PDB file of C-alpha atoms in Angstrom:
ATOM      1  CA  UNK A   1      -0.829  24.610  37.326  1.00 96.00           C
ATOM      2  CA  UNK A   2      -1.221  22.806  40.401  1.00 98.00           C
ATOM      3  CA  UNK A   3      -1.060  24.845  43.627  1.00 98.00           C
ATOM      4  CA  UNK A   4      -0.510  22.913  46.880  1.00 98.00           C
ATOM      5  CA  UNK A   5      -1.003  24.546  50.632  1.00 98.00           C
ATOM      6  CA  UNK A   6      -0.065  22.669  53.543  1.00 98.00           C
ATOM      7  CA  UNK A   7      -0.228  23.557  57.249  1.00 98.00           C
ATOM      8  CA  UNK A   8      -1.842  26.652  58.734  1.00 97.00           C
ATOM      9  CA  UNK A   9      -1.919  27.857  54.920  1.00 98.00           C
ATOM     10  CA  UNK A  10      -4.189  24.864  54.141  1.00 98.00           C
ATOM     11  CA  UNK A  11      -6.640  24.874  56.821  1.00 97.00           C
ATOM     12  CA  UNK A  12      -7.402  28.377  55.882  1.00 97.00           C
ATOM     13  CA  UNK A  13      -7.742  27.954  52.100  1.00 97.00           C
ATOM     14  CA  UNK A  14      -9.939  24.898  52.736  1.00 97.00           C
ATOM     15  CA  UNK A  15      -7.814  22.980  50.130  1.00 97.00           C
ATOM     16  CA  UNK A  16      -4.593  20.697  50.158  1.00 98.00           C
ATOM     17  CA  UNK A  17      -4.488  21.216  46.214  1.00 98.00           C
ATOM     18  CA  UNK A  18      -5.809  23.040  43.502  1.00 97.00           C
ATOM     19  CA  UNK A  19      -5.691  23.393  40.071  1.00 97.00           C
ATOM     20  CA  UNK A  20      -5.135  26.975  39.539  1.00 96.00           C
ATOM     21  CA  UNK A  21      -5.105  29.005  35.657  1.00 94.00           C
ATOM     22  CA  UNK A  22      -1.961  31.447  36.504  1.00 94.00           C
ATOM     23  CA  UNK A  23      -3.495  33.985  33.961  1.00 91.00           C
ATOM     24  CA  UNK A  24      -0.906  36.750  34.045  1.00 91.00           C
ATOM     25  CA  UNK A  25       0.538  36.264  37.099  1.00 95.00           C
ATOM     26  CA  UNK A  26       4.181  35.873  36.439  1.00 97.00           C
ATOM     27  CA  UNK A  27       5.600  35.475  40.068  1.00 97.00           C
ATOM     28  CA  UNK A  28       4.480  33.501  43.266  1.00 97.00           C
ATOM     29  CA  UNK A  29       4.197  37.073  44.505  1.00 97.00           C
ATOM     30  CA  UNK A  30       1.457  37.896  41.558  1.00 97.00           C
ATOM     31  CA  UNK A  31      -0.524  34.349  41.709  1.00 98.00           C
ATOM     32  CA  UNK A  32      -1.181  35.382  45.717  1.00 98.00           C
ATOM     33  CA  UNK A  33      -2.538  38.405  44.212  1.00 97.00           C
ATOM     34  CA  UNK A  34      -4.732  37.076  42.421  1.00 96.00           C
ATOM     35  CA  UNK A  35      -6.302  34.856  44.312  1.00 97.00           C
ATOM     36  CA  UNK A  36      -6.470  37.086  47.412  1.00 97.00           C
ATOM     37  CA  UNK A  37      -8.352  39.337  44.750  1.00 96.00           C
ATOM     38  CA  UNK A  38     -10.764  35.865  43.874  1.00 95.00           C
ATOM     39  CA  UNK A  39     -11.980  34.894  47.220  1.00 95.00           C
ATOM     40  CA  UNK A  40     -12.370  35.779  50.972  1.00 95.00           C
ATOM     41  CA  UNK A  41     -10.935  32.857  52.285  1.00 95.00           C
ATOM     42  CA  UNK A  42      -7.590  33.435  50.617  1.00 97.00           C
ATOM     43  CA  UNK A  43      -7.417  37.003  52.228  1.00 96.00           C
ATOM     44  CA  UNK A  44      -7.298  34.743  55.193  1.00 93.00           C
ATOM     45  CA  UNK A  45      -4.708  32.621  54.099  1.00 96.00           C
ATOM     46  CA  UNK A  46      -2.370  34.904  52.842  1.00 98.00           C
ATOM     47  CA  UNK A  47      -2.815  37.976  55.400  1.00 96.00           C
ATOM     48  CA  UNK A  48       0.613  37.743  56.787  1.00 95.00           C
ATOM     49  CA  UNK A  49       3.015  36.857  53.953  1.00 95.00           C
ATOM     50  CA  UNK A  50       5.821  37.527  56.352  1.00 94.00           C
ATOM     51  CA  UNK A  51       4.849  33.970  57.636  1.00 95.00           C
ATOM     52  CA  UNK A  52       4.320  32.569  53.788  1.00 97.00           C
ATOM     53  CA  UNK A  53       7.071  30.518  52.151  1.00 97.00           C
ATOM     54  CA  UNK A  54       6.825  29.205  48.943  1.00 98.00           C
ATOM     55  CA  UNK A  55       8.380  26.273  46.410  1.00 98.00           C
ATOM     56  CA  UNK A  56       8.034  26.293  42.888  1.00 98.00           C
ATOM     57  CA  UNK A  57       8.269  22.438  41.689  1.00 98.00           C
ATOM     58  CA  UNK A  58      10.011  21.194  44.915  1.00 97.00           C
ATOM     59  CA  UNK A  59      12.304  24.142  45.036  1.00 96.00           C
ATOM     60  CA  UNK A  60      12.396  26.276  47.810  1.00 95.00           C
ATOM     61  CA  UNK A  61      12.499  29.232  46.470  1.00 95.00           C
ATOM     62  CA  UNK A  62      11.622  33.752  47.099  1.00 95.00           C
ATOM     63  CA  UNK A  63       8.037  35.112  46.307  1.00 96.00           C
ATOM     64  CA  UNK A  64       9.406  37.041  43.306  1.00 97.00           C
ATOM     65  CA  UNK A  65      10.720  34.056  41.750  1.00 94.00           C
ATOM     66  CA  UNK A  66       9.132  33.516  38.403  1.00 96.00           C
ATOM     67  CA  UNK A  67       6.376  30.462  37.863  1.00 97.00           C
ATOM     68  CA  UNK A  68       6.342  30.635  34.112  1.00 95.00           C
ATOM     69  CA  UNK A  69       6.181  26.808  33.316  1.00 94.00           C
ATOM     70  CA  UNK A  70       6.004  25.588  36.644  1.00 97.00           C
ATOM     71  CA  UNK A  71       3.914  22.869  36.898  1.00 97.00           C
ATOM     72  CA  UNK A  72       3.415  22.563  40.854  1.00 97.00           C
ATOM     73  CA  UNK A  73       3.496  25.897  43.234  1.00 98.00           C
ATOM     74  CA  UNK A  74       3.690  25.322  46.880  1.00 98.00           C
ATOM     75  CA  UNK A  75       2.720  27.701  49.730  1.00 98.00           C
ATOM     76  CA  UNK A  76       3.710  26.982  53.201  1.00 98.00           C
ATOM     77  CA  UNK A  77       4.410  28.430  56.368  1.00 97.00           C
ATOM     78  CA  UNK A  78       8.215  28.178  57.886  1.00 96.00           C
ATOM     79  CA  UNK A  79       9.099  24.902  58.206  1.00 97.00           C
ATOM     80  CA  UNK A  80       9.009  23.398  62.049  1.00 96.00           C
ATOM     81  CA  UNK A  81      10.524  19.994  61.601  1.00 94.00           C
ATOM     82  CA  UNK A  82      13.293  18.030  63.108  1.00 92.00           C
TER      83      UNK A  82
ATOM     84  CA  UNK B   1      23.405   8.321  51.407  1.00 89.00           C
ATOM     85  CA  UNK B   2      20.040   7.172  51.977  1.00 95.00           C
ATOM     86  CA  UNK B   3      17.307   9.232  52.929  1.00 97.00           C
ATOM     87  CA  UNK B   4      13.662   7.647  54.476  1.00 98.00           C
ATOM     88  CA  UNK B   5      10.717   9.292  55.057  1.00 98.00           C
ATOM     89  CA  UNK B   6       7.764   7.312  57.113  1.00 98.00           C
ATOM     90  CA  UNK B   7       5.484   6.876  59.389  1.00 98.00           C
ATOM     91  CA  UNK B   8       7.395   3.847  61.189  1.00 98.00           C
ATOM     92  CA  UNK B   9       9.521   3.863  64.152  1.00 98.00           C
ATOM     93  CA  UNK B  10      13.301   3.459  63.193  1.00 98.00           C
ATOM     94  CA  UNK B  11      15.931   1.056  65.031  1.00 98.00           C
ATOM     95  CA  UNK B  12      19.087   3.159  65.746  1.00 98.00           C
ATOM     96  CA  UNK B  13      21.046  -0.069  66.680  1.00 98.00           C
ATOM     97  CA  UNK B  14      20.420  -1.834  63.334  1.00 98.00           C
ATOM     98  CA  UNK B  15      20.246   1.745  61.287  1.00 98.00           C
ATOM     99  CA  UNK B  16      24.704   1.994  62.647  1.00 98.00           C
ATOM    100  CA  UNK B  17      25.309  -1.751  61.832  1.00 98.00           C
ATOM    101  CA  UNK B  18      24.038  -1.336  58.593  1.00 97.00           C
ATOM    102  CA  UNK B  19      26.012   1.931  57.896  1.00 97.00           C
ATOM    103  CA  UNK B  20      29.192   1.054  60.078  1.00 96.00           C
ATOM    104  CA  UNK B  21      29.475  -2.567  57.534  1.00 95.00           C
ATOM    105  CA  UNK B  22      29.584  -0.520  54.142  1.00 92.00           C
ATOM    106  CA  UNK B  23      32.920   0.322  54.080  1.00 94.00           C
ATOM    107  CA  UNK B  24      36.322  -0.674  56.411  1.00 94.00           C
ATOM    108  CA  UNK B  25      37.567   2.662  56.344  1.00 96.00           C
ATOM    109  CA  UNK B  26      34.762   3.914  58.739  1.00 97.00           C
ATOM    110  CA  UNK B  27      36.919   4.905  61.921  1.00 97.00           C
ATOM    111  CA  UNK B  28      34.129   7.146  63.430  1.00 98.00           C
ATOM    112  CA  UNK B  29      29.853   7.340  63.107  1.00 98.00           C
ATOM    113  CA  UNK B  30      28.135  10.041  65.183  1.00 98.00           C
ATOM    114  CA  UNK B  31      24.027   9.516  65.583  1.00 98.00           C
ATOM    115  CA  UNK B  32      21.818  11.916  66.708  1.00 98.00           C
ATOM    116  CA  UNK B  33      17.945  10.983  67.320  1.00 98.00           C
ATOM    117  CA  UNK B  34      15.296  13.787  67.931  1.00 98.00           C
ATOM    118  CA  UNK B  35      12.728  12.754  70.269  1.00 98.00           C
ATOM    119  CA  UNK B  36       9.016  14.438  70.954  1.00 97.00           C
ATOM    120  CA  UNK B  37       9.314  16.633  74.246  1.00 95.00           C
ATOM    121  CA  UNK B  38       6.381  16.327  76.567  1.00 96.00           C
ATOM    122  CA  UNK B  39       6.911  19.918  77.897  1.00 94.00           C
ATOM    123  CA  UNK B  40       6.990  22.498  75.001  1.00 91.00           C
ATOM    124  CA  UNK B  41       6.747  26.821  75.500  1.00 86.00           C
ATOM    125  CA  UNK B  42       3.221  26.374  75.435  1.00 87.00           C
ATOM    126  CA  UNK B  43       2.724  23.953  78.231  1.00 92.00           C
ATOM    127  CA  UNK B  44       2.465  20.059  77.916  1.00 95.00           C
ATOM    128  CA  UNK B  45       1.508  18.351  75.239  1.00 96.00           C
ATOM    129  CA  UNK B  46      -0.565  14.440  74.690  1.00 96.00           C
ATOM    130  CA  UNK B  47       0.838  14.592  70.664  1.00 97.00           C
ATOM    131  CA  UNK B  48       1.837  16.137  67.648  1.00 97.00           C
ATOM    132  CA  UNK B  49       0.836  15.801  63.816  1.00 97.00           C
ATOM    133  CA  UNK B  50       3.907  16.012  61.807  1.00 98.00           C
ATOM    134  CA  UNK B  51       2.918  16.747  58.034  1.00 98.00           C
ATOM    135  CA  UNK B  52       5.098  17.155  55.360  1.00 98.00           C
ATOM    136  CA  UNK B  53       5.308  17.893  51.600  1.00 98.00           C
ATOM    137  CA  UNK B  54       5.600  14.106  49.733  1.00 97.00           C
ATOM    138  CA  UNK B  55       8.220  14.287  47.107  1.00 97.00           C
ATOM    139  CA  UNK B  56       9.765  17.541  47.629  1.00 98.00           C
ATOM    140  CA  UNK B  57      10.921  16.123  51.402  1.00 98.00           C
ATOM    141  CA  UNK B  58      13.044  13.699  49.849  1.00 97.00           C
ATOM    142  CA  UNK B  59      14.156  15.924  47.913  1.00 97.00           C
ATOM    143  CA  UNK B  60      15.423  18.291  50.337  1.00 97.00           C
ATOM    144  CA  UNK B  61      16.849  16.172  52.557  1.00 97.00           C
ATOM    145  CA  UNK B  62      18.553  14.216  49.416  1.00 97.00           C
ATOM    146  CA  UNK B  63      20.119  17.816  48.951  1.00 97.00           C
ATOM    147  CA  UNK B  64      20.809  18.484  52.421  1.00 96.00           C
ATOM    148  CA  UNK B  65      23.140  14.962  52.408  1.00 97.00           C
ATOM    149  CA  UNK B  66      24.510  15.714  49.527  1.00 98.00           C
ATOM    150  CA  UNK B  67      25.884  18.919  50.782  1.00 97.00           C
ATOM    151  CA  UNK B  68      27.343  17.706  53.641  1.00 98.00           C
ATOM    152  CA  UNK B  69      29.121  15.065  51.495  1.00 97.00           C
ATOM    153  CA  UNK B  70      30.245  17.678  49.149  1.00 98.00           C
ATOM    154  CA  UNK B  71      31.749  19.585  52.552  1.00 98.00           C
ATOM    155  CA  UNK B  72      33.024  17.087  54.913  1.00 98.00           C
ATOM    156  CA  UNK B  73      34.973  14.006  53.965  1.00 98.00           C
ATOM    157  CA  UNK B  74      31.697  11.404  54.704  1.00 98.00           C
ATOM    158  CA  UNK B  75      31.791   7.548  54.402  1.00 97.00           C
ATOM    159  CA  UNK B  76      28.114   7.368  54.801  1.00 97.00           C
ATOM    160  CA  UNK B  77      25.361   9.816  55.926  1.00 98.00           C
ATOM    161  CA  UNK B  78      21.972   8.206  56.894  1.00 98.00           C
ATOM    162  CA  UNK B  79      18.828  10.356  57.807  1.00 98.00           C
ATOM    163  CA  UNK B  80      15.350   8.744  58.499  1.00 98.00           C
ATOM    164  CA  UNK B  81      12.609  11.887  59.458  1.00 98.00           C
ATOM    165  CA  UNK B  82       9.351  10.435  60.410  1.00 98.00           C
ATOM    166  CA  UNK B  83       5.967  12.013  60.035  1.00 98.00           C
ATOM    167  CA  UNK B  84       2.206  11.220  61.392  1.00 98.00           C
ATOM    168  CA  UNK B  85       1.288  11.261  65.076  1.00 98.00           C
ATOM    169  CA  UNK B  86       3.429  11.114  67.686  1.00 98.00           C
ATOM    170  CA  UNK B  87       3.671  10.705  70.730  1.00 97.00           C
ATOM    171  CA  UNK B  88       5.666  12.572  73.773  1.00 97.00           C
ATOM    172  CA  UNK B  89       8.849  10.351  73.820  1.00 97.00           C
ATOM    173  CA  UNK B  90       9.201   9.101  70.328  1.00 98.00           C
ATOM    174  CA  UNK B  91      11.849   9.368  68.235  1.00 98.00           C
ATOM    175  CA  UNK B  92      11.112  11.776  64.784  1.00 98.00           C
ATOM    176  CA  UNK B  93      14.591  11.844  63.178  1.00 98.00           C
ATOM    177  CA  UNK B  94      17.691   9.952  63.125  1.00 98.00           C
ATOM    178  CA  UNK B  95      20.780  11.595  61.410  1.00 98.00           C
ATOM    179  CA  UNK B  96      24.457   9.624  60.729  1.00 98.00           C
ATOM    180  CA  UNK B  97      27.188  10.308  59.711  1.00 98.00           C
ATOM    181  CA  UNK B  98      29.918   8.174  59.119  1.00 98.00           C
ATOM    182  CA  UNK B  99      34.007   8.996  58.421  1.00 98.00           C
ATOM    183  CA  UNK B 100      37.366   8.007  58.953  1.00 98.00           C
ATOM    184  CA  UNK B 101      37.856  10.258  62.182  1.00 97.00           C
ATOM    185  CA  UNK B 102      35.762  11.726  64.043  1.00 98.00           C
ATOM    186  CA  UNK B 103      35.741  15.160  63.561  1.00 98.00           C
ATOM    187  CA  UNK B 104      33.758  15.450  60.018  1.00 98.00           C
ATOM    188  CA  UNK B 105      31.210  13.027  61.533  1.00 98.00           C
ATOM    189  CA  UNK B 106      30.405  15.127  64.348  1.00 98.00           C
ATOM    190  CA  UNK B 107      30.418  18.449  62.226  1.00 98.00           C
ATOM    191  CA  UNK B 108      28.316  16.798  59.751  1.00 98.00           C
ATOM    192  CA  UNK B 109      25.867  15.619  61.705  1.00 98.00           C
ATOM    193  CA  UNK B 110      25.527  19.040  63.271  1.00 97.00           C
ATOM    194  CA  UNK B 111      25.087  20.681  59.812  1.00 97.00           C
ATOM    195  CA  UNK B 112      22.643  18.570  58.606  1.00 98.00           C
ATOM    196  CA  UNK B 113      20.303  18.645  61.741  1.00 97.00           C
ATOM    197  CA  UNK B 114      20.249  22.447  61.287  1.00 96.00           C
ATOM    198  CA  UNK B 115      19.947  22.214  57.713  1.00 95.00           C
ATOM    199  CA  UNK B 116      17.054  19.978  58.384  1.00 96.00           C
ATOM    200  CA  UNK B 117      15.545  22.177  60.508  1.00 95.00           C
ATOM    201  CA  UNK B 118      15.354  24.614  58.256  1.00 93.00           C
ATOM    202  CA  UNK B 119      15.002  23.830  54.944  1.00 94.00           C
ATOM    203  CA  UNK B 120      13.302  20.365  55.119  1.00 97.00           C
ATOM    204  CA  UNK B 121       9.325  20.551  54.985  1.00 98.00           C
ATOM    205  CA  UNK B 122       7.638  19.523  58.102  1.00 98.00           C
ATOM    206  CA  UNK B 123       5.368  20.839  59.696  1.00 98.00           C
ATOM    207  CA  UNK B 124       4.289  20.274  63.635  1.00 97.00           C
ATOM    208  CA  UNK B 125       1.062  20.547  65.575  1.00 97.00           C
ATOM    209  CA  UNK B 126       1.043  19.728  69.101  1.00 97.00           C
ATOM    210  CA  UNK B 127      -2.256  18.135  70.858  1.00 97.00           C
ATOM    211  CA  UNK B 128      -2.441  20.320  74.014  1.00 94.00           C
ATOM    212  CA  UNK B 129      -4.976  18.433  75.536  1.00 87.00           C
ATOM    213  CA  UNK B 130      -7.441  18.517  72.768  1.00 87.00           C
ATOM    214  CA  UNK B 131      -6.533  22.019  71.036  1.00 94.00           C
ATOM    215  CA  UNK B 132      -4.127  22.156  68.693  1.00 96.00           C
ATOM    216  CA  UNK B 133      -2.119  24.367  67.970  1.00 96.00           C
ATOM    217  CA  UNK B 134       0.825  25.295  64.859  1.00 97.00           C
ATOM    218  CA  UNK B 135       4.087  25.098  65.808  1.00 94.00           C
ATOM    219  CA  UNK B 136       6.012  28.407  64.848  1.00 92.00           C
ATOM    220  CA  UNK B 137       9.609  28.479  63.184  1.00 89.00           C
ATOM    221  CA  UNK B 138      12.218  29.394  65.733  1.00 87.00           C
ATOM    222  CA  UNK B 139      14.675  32.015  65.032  1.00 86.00           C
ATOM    223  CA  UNK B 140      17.419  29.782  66.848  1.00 86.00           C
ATOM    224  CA  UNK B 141      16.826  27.522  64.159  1.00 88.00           C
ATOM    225  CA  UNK B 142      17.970  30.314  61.383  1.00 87.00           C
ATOM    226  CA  UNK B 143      20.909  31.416  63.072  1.00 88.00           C
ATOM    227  CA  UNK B 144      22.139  28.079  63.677  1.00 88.00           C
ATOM    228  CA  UNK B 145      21.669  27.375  60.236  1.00 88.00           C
ATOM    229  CA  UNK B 146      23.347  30.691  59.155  1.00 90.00           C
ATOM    230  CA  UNK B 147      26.834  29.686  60.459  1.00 90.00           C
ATOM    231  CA  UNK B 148      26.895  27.121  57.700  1.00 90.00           C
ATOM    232  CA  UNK B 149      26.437  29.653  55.051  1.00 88.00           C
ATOM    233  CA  UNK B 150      29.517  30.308  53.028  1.00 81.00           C
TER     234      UNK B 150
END
């Protein structure tokens, strides 16, 4: 699946987009897991998942919502526009 | 509704016109623009970077209209959000809402600016004279958003 980070989250993974294999994960919760578990620079990223929001395909949406299927995950920090 | 997101400057003048000649019955349209502040908690600022999240922004703010619509009795709602640099004194977002009286326009308009705020994805970082810096979600945002919730 594709796994987008913008903002903050972005800058700190190193990456606007990736294309990620979900393996087992089964929530957003789980594929933050598993990357934290991958690499260093997504312990950075993803230290303070108080600040982390997440869409799955466009949707706003909670960290234990399920990704089975999803094609496009997005993690973000709260949103500052307006 | 129609929903724009760009880069370009919008021209509130021509953005009413446009809305105000759809339909005869329009007795009332409120407009509210949101400008970049020069003076921000953190001290001046020479810019911002506004980024956002291409395709699920329209998206969002498609929904966003299409609540209000569903909740107040709307003629037209019109909401341009711009992203890019900016400058101290530009305009970022344009919201209007157009009804038969004015009440629903002015409630409208309220509810989707705080909608906006909180559910749309943007993202801000202000220049501070060469260090950026992440703008961070305000919590009177949430709890102006959470009188809408029903």
């Amino acid at each position: 699946m594709q796994v987008l980070y913008f903002a903050w989250l972005r800058e700190r993974v190193g990456a606007a987009s990736e294309e990620i294999d979900p393996g087992g994960a089964a929530t957003a919760r789980e594929l933050v897991e598993r990357l934290v578990a991958s690499e260093p620079r997504y312990g950075a990223a993803f230290a303070d998942m108080a600040a982390v929001r997440v869409a799955v395909d466009q949707e706003m949406c909670d960290l234990d919502t399920s990704i089975a299927g999803a094609r496009e995950v997005a993690f973000f920090p709260p949103v500052t526009g307006g | 509704m129609t929903v724009s997101v760009q880069r370009e400057d919008f021209d509130i003048a021509a953005e009413i016109a446009r809305l105000s000649a759809a339909d005869a019955d329009i007795g009332a349209v409120v407009s509210f623009t949101g400008l970049v502040r020069r003076m921000t908690a953190d001290g001046p600022i020479t810019g911002m970077e506004l980024e956002h999240y291409p395709g699920m922004t329209e998206r969002a703010l498609e929904a966003i209209a299409a609540e209000a619509e569903a909740r107040w009795p709307l003629q037209g709602v019109r909401v341009i959000h711009r992203y890019g640099a900016l400058e101290p004194g530009e305009r970022i977002v344009l919201v209007l809402t157009a009804s038969r009286h004015r009440q629903a326009a002015f409630e409208a308009a309220e509810f989707l600016m705080d909608y906006l705020k909180t559910s749309a994805p943007f993202w801000k970082k202000e220049d501070h004279a060469g260090e950026t810096r992440w703008v961070d979600a305000r919590d009177a945002d949430d709890s102006a958003m959470a009188r809408w919730k029903r």
